[in-house]
Tab-separated table of C-alpha atoms in Angstrom:
chain	number	residue	atom	x	y	z
Y	1	MET	CA	0.000	0.000	0.000
Y	2	HIS	CA	1.148	3.519	-0.731
Y	3	ASP	CA	1.490	6.046	2.065
Y	4	VAL	CA	-0.968	8.890	1.703
Y	5	GLU	CA	0.548	12.263	2.346
Y	6	PRO	CA	-1.617	14.509	4.514
Y	7	THR	CA	-3.285	17.248	2.519
Y	8	GLU	CA	-3.423	20.871	3.629
Y	9	SER	CA	-7.068	20.483	4.659
Y	10	THR	CA	-6.198	17.397	6.733
Y	11	SER	CA	-3.435	19.365	8.421
Y	12	ASP	CA	-5.881	22.171	9.208
Y	13	VAL	CA	-8.349	19.696	10.724
Y	14	ARG	CA	-5.618	18.264	12.940
Y	15	LYS	CA	-4.616	21.755	13.960
Y	16	TRP	CA	-8.181	22.556	15.070
Y	17	TYR	CA	-8.424	19.245	16.922
Y	18	LYS	CA	-5.385	20.314	18.925
Y	19	ARG	CA	-7.268	23.462	19.905
Y	20	ILE	CA	-10.158	21.509	21.445
Y	21	PRO	CA	-8.413	20.987	24.832
Y	22	GLN	CA	-7.620	24.714	24.881
Y	23	LEU	CA	-11.278	25.510	24.194
Y	24	ILE	CA	-12.418	23.132	26.950
Y	25	LEU	CA	-9.964	24.757	29.366
Y	26	PHE	CA	-11.067	28.325	28.627
Y	27	VAL	CA	-14.786	27.469	28.678
Y	28	GLY	CA	-14.286	25.446	31.857
Y	29	LEU	CA	-12.567	28.403	33.495
Y	30	GLY	CA	-15.472	30.588	32.443
Y	31	PHE	CA	-18.050	28.350	34.102
Y	32	PHE	CA	-15.802	28.089	37.170
Y	33	PHE	CA	-15.846	31.881	37.483
Y	34	VAL	CA	-19.629	31.863	37.068
Y	35	TRP	CA	-19.890	29.385	39.946
Y	36	LEU	CA	-17.370	31.365	41.995
Y	37	SER	CA	-19.325	34.600	41.594
Y	38	LEU	CA	-22.700	33.068	42.459
Y	39	ARG	CA	-21.927	30.421	45.086
Y	40	HIS	CA	-22.424	32.625	48.176
Y	41	LEU	CA	-25.487	34.512	46.947
Y	42	ASN	CA	-28.653	34.078	48.977
Y	43	ALA	CA	-32.222	34.685	47.816
Y	44	GLU	CA	-32.031	38.381	48.730
Y	45	ASP	CA	-28.810	38.825	46.742
Y	46	ARG	CA	-30.355	37.167	43.694
Y	47	ARG	CA	-33.370	39.465	43.948
Y	48	THR	CA	-31.018	42.459	44.135
Y	49	ILE	CA	-29.209	41.325	40.995
Y	50	MET	CA	-32.472	40.903	39.096
Y	51	THR	CA	-33.643	44.319	40.330
Y	52	VAL	CA	-30.445	46.006	39.112
Y	53	ILE	CA	-30.644	44.260	35.741
Y	54	GLY	CA	-34.343	45.109	35.499
Y	55	SER	CA	-33.594	48.791	36.183
Y	56	VAL	CA	-32.021	48.952	32.718
Y	57	ASN	CA	-35.455	48.505	31.128
Y	58	THR	CA	-36.198	52.234	30.873
Y	59	LEU	CA	-35.854	54.741	28.049
Y	60	LYS	CA	-32.706	56.185	29.633
Y	61	GLY	CA	-31.306	52.714	30.247
Y	62	TRP	CA	-31.708	51.610	26.641
Y	63	LEU	CA	-30.337	54.922	25.368
Y	64	MET	CA	-27.229	54.523	27.538
Y	65	LEU	CA	-26.737	50.933	26.399
Y	66	GLY	CA	-27.162	52.055	22.797
Y	67	LEU	CA	-24.596	54.806	23.314
Y	68	ALA	CA	-22.188	52.343	24.933
Y	69	ALA	CA	-22.615	49.999	21.954
Y	70	PHE	CA	-21.939	52.923	19.599
Y	71	PHE	CA	-18.654	53.708	21.376
Y	72	ALA	CA	-17.664	50.034	21.215
Y	73	LEU	CA	-18.274	49.977	17.459
Y	74	LEU	CA	-16.451	53.295	17.099
Y	75	ALA	CA	-13.429	51.780	18.847
Y	76	ASP	CA	-13.527	48.859	16.412
Y	77	TYR	CA	-13.710	51.340	13.516
Y	78	PHE	CA	-10.609	53.099	14.846
Y	79	ARG	CA	-8.957	49.675	15.083
Y	80	ALA	CA	-9.766	49.131	11.408
Y	81	LEU	CA	-8.224	52.486	10.443
Y	82	ARG	CA	-5.136	51.523	12.413
Y	83	GLY	CA	-4.979	48.151	10.670
Y	84	LYS	CA	-5.013	49.831	7.245
Y	85	ILE	CA	-1.956	51.876	8.191
Y	86	LEU	CA	0.084	48.744	8.926
Y	87	LEU	CA	-0.660	47.296	5.490
Y	88	GLN	CA	0.519	50.409	3.643
Y	89	PRO	CA	4.288	49.783	4.113
Y	90	LEU	CA	3.623	46.396	2.486
Y	91	HIS	CA	2.066	48.328	-0.446
Y	92	TYR	CA	-1.512	47.084	0.023
Y	93	GLU	CA	-4.448	49.487	-0.020
Y	94	VAL	CA	-7.493	47.963	1.674
Y	95	ARG	CA	-10.995	49.402	1.616
Y	96	THR	CA	-11.933	50.819	5.025
Y	97	SER	CA	-15.289	49.049	4.980
Y	98	MET	CA	-13.703	45.640	4.370
Y	99	MET	CA	-11.096	46.202	7.069
Y	100	PHE	CA	-13.883	47.099	9.521
Y	101	TYR	CA	-15.877	44.009	8.533
Y	102	SER	CA	-12.796	41.836	9.088
Y	103	VAL	CA	-12.302	43.290	12.589
Y	104	MET	CA	-15.934	42.582	13.521
Y	105	VAL	CA	-15.731	39.027	12.161
Y	106	CYS	CA	-12.553	38.577	14.205
Y	107	PHE	CA	-14.264	39.501	17.477
Y	108	MET	CA	-17.289	37.333	16.704
Y	109	ALA	CA	-15.115	34.299	15.933
Y	110	ASN	CA	-13.025	34.743	19.081
Y	111	LEU	CA	-16.175	34.126	21.119
Y	112	ALA	CA	-16.183	30.588	19.714
Y	113	LEU	CA	-12.510	29.654	19.866
Y	114	PRO	CA	-9.357	31.400	21.117
Y	115	ARG	CA	-7.354	33.063	18.306
Y	116	LEU	CA	-9.783	31.822	15.649
Y	117	GLY	CA	-10.756	35.425	14.962
Y	118	GLU	CA	-7.248	36.467	13.951
Y	119	VAL	CA	-7.102	33.622	11.422
Y	120	LEU	CA	-10.529	34.465	9.965
Y	121	ARG	CA	-9.655	38.152	9.793
Y	122	CYS	CA	-6.654	37.393	7.593
Y	123	THR	CA	-8.645	34.874	5.541
Y	124	PHE	CA	-11.365	37.500	5.070
Y	125	LEU	CA	-8.878	40.067	3.729
Y	126	GLN	CA	-7.344	37.498	1.418
Y	127	ARG	CA	-10.768	36.579	0.038
Y	128	TYR	CA	-12.137	40.090	-0.483
Y	129	GLU	CA	-9.030	42.293	-0.817
Y	130	LYS	CA	-6.467	39.840	-2.236
Y	131	VAL	CA	-4.028	40.547	0.617
Y	132	PRO	CA	-1.828	37.457	1.152
Y	133	PHE	CA	-2.677	35.659	4.386
Y	134	GLN	CA	0.887	35.737	5.731
Y	135	LYS	CA	1.233	39.479	5.154
Y	136	SER	CA	-1.956	40.414	6.999
Y	137	LEU	CA	-1.183	37.930	9.792
Y	138	GLY	CA	2.102	39.742	10.412
Y	139	THR	CA	0.271	43.047	10.849
Y	140	VAL	CA	-2.240	41.446	13.235
Y	141	ILE	CA	0.639	40.157	15.370
Y	142	THR	CA	2.080	43.680	15.415
Y	143	GLU	CA	-1.301	45.061	16.507
Y	144	ARG	CA	-1.490	42.558	19.356
Y	145	ALA	CA	2.048	43.450	20.454
Y	146	VAL	CA	1.173	47.147	20.580
Y	147	ASP	CA	-2.085	46.421	22.413
Y	148	ILE	CA	-0.311	44.364	25.079
Y	149	VAL	CA	2.362	47.010	25.697
Y	150	PHE	CA	-0.243	49.784	25.723
Y	151	TRP	CA	-2.453	47.823	28.109
Y	152	LEU	CA	0.459	47.122	30.470
Y	153	VAL	CA	1.210	50.855	30.694
Y	154	MET	CA	-2.439	51.591	31.441
Y	155	LEU	CA	-2.481	48.750	33.990
Y	156	VAL	CA	0.317	50.437	35.943
Y	157	ILE	CA	-1.691	53.679	35.894
Y	158	ALA	CA	-4.798	51.811	37.089
Y	159	ILE	CA	-2.842	50.281	39.981
Y	160	MET	CA	-1.553	53.730	40.956
Y	161	ILE	CA	-5.100	55.142	40.855
Y	162	ASN	CA	-6.501	52.390	43.058
Y	163	THR	CA	-3.695	51.958	45.618
Y	164	ASP	CA	-5.265	54.281	48.219
Y	165	LEU	CA	-8.744	52.864	47.614
Y	166	LEU	CA	-7.427	49.337	48.063
Y	167	ASN	CA	-5.633	50.280	51.275
Y	168	ASN	CA	-8.870	51.706	52.700
Y	169	LEU	CA	-11.031	48.742	51.677
Y	170	VAL	CA	-12.631	47.062	54.724
Y	171	VAL	CA	-11.594	43.400	54.938
Y	172	ASP	CA	-13.018	42.627	58.385
Y	173	ALA	CA	-16.448	44.188	58.897
Y	174	ASP	CA	-16.735	42.981	62.515
Y	175	ALA	CA	-13.424	44.540	63.560
Y	176	GLY	CA	-13.666	47.425	61.087
Y	177	LEU	CA	-10.206	46.624	59.714
Y	178	THR	CA	-9.096	48.092	56.380
Y	179	VAL	CA	-6.483	46.507	54.128
Y	180	ARG	CA	-3.890	49.021	55.352
Y	181	GLN	CA	-4.713	48.335	59.029
Y	182	TRP	CA	-4.656	44.595	58.447
Y	183	MET	CA	-1.265	44.831	56.742
Y	184	GLU	CA	0.099	46.995	59.538
Y	185	ALA	CA	-1.135	44.446	62.068
Y	186	LYS	CA	0.729	41.769	60.118
Y	187	GLY	CA	3.853	43.909	59.867
Y	188	LEU	CA	3.368	44.511	56.134
Y	189	SER	CA	2.801	48.259	56.190
Y	190	LEU	CA	5.881	48.834	54.041
Y	191	LEU	CA	4.273	46.826	51.261
Y	192	GLY	CA	1.001	48.677	51.717
Y	193	ASN	CA	2.638	52.116	51.541
Y	194	HIS	CA	5.111	51.385	48.768
Y	195	LEU	CA	3.368	48.776	46.657
Y	196	LEU	CA	4.636	50.046	43.312
Y	197	LEU	CA	8.209	50.382	44.582
Y	198	MET	CA	8.071	46.829	45.894
Y	199	LEU	CA	6.720	45.551	42.586
Y	200	LEU	CA	9.473	47.406	40.730
Y	201	GLY	CA	12.080	45.913	43.061
Y	202	VAL	CA	10.744	42.406	42.507
Y	203	ALA	CA	10.754	42.969	38.733
Y	204	LEU	CA	14.375	44.183	38.799
Y	205	LEU	CA	15.412	41.254	40.993
Y	206	LEU	CA	13.670	38.831	38.645
Y	207	ALA	CA	15.403	40.433	35.650
Y	208	LEU	CA	18.778	40.071	37.399
Y	209	VAL	CA	18.155	36.397	38.190
Y	210	LEU	CA	17.072	35.724	34.604
Y	211	TRP	CA	20.189	37.423	33.255
Y	212	MET	CA	22.509	35.481	35.596
Y	213	THR	CA	20.876	32.167	34.660
Y	214	ARG	CA	20.464	32.944	30.948
Y	215	ASN	CA	22.740	30.094	29.835
Y	216	TRP	CA	20.459	27.609	31.601
Y	217	TRP	CA	17.014	28.857	30.632
Y	218	LYS	CA	18.018	29.446	26.991
Y	219	LYS	CA	18.299	25.658	26.727
Y	220	ASN	CA	14.900	25.049	28.344
Y	221	LYS	CA	12.082	24.591	25.791
Y	222	PHE	CA	9.445	26.246	27.990
Y	223	PHE	CA	11.506	29.370	28.622
Y	224	LEU	CA	12.604	29.421	24.986
Y	225	LYS	CA	8.942	29.686	23.932
Y	226	ILE	CA	8.437	32.585	26.333
Y	227	TRP	CA	11.617	34.253	25.058
Y	228	HIS	CA	10.576	33.902	21.424
Y	229	PHE	CA	7.117	35.238	22.290
Y	230	CYS	CA	8.649	38.316	23.946
Y	231	GLN	CA	10.986	38.779	20.985
Y	232	GLY	CA	7.995	38.651	18.650
Y	233	LEU	CA	6.200	41.284	20.717
Y	234	TRP	CA	9.224	43.562	20.627
Y	235	GLN	CA	9.817	43.114	16.900
Y	236	GLY	CA	6.161	43.826	16.225
Y	237	PHE	CA	6.260	46.890	18.453
Y	238	ILE	CA	9.334	48.470	16.828
Y	239	SER	CA	8.081	47.685	13.303
Y	240	ILE	CA	5.788	50.729	13.634
Y	241	LYS	CA	8.815	52.843	12.687
Y	242	ASP	CA	8.464	51.589	9.094
Y	243	VAL	CA	5.027	53.198	8.784
Y	244	GLN	CA	4.765	56.537	6.991
Y	245	ARG	CA	3.743	59.199	9.507
Y	246	PRO	CA	3.693	56.757	12.456
Y	247	TRP	CA	1.991	59.384	14.611
Y	248	ARG	CA	-1.262	58.423	12.823
Y	249	TYR	CA	-0.926	54.875	14.095
Y	250	TRP	CA	-0.470	56.052	17.690
Y	251	PHE	CA	-3.288	58.576	17.286
Y	252	TRP	CA	-5.773	55.874	16.268
Y	253	THR	CA	-4.476	53.620	19.039
Y	254	VAL	CA	-5.167	56.302	21.645
Y	255	MET	CA	-8.553	57.111	20.103
Y	256	MET	CA	-9.453	53.420	20.151
Y	257	TRP	CA	-8.796	53.142	23.897
Y	258	VAL	CA	-10.605	56.432	24.541
Y	259	ALA	CA	-13.666	55.045	22.744
Y	260	TYR	CA	-13.426	51.813	24.739
Y	261	PHE	CA	-13.322	53.899	27.932
Y	262	PHE	CA	-16.443	55.870	27.019
Y	263	GLY	CA	-18.183	52.647	26.045
Y	264	THR	CA	-17.376	51.142	29.451
Y	265	TYR	CA	-18.216	54.241	31.469
Y	266	THR	CA	-21.425	55.033	29.574
Y	267	PHE	CA	-23.136	51.730	30.343
Y	268	PHE	CA	-22.893	52.550	34.077
Y	269	PHE	CA	-25.525	55.243	33.524
Y	270	ALA	CA	-28.018	52.636	32.339
Y	271	MET	CA	-28.347	51.542	35.996
Y	272	PRO	CA	-29.484	54.050	38.660
Y	273	CYS	CA	-27.251	52.455	41.318
Y	274	LEU	CA	-24.115	53.364	39.322
Y	275	THR	CA	-24.881	56.902	38.163
Y	276	ASP	CA	-22.629	58.405	40.866
Y	277	VAL	CA	-19.603	56.252	40.040
Y	278	SER	CA	-16.529	58.283	39.040
Y	279	PRO	CA	-14.739	58.133	35.654
Y	280	SER	CA	-11.744	56.518	37.384
Y	281	ALA	CA	-14.024	53.562	38.162
Y	282	GLY	CA	-14.849	53.273	34.468
Y	283	TYR	CA	-11.157	53.372	33.594
Y	284	SER	CA	-10.358	50.703	36.193
Y	285	VAL	CA	-13.181	48.448	34.989
Y	286	LEU	CA	-11.904	48.781	31.410
Y	287	ILE	CA	-8.310	47.888	32.283
Y	288	PHE	CA	-8.890	45.150	34.861
Y	289	GLY	CA	-11.898	43.816	32.949
Y	290	THR	CA	-9.611	43.104	29.986
Y	291	ILE	CA	-7.983	40.378	32.091
Y	292	ALA	CA	-11.279	38.475	32.051
Y	293	PHE	CA	-11.057	37.973	28.284
Y	294	MET	CA	-7.518	36.634	28.693
Y	295	VAL	CA	-8.385	33.928	31.234
Y	296	ALA	CA	-11.893	32.799	30.193
Y	297	GLN	CA	-13.473	32.172	26.808
Y	298	GLY	CA	-15.284	35.362	25.821
Y	299	GLY	CA	-14.809	36.656	29.375
Y	300	ILE	CA	-17.788	34.604	30.597
Y	301	GLY	CA	-18.022	34.512	34.381
Y	302	ALA	CA	-14.690	36.245	34.890
Y	303	TYR	CA	-15.798	39.665	33.613
Y	304	PRO	CA	-18.745	40.120	36.041
Y	305	LEU	CA	-16.548	38.893	38.896
Y	306	ILE	CA	-13.773	41.389	38.140
Y	307	VAL	CA	-16.240	44.249	37.600
Y	308	ALA	CA	-17.853	43.509	40.972
Y	309	GLY	CA	-14.450	43.505	42.672
Y	310	VAL	CA	-13.370	46.788	41.090
Y	311	LEU	CA	-16.658	48.570	41.824
Y	312	MET	CA	-16.442	47.507	45.477
Y	313	LEU	CA	-13.398	49.787	45.728
Y	314	TYR	CA	-15.702	52.653	44.753
Y	315	GLY	CA	-18.397	51.910	47.324
Y	316	VAL	CA	-20.711	49.753	45.201
Y	317	ASP	CA	-21.998	46.621	46.959
Y	318	TYR	CA	-20.939	43.269	45.537
Y	319	THR	CA	-24.336	42.157	44.218
Y	320	SER	CA	-24.973	45.434	42.362
Y	321	GLY	CA	-21.458	45.314	40.912
Y	322	LEU	CA	-21.977	41.712	39.838
Y	323	ALA	CA	-25.240	42.635	38.117
Y	324	ALA	CA	-23.497	45.529	36.351
Y	325	GLY	CA	-20.776	43.140	35.238
Y	326	TRP	CA	-23.309	40.789	33.671
Y	327	VAL	CA	-25.029	43.686	31.904
Y	328	GLY	CA	-21.657	44.838	30.538
Y	329	TRP	CA	-20.665	41.339	29.450
Y	330	ILE	CA	-23.997	40.702	27.704
Y	331	LEU	CA	-23.735	44.066	25.938
Y	332	GLN	CA	-20.217	43.351	24.644
Y	333	THR	CA	-21.180	39.846	23.545
Y	334	VAL	CA	-24.274	41.073	21.684
Y	335	VAL	CA	-22.244	43.815	19.956
Y	336	SER	CA	-19.616	41.275	18.865
Y	337	LEU	CA	-22.180	38.745	17.621
Y	338	ALA	CA	-24.423	41.272	15.881
Y	339	GLY	CA	-21.505	43.243	14.453
Y	340	GLY	CA	-19.846	40.117	13.103
Y	341	PHE	CA	-23.060	38.740	11.591
Y	342	VAL	CA	-24.021	42.040	9.941
Y	343	SER	CA	-20.462	42.402	8.615
Y	344	LEU	CA	-20.643	38.969	6.988
Y	345	VAL	CA	-23.976	39.874	5.376
Y	346	LEU	CA	-22.742	43.251	4.105
Y	347	ALA	CA	-19.501	41.730	2.827
Y	348	SER	CA	-21.463	39.170	0.818
Y	349	PHE	CA	-23.057	42.055	-1.112
Y	350	THR	CA	-19.707	43.761	-1.689
Y	351	ARG	CA	-17.801	43.104	-4.884
Y	352	LYS	CA	-14.564	41.212	-4.399
Y	353	ARG	CA	-11.463	42.696	-5.922
Y	354	ASP	CA	-10.153	40.854	-8.948
Y	355	SER	CA	-6.598	41.738	-8.008
Y	356	MET	CA	-4.751	43.317	-5.124
Y	357	VAL	CA	-4.421	47.109	-5.021
Y	358	LEU	CA	-0.843	48.176	-4.413
Y	359	THR	CA	0.218	51.554	-3.090
Y	360	GLU	CA	3.159	53.408	-4.540
Y	361	ASN	CA	6.590	52.972	-2.979
């Protein structure tokens, strides 16, 4: 018998089969977070959650949710404009509408399977704009590198904003102890007062240890993967210098995050219990809430839990914060699903390009 060489389609099927355990893990984590957020709720807490969610069903509530959805779509539009800029040094001119559709399809697909959206986005551009898959995939990797670095900077700012609030959070209601008082009682006041300095010190110490042991970990497969990942992030980040007028790329990046902020903060006003929450709470929910989409598929379970924890720092009770988190998660999921579906429909009525459009050198 002759050996049958695996075809490209067979290879793709095997590749997706390998992703099944990853999908099970991320979905399982999501349901674990759902259980974690609901396990201690009594009947009164559940009624409170339903009351908060029900308070959205007003004219003002729906208007605020609609406005939040608009800002979310606006952020995705800015992301599309940014994506076009990265393709220009490669001499490809993509229609703005098709780039926007590809972004929306990407977010919709990522709800089903981790990283599936990035693959479909590149496939979409190859199908409708004749941009080679590998070329567009490289720009998507660059985008992700920039997003991670940008998010890390904003995470540091969010930690700085919330340090005092965290120190004053009551951890023992019976004794009236705050986090700062509890840490002082445990002899950890230095950490409480200089959290960022301590984190910086730990980071520097870790960097020193890694440098001193570089000959060992460079031979370790696990650490090699991490090293290559970090190298890829850095190479993607510095590749922005090849873009004509790179300030436009950074401008759309900033505008994208600004739109995401307004989308997050606006939906608070759909619920009467959150109308007095400060903009810094919206910023913190945006930044810390992003973690939920990293650890659970589509952020399910994790996003409401993180939102509840963040809003507690701003005086919102846990059940109301949890309800707000579910409203926010449902809104984002609906926007991603509806936006992706509508984009697929609109793209089907759009004429495909017969050949790629190249920009001048």
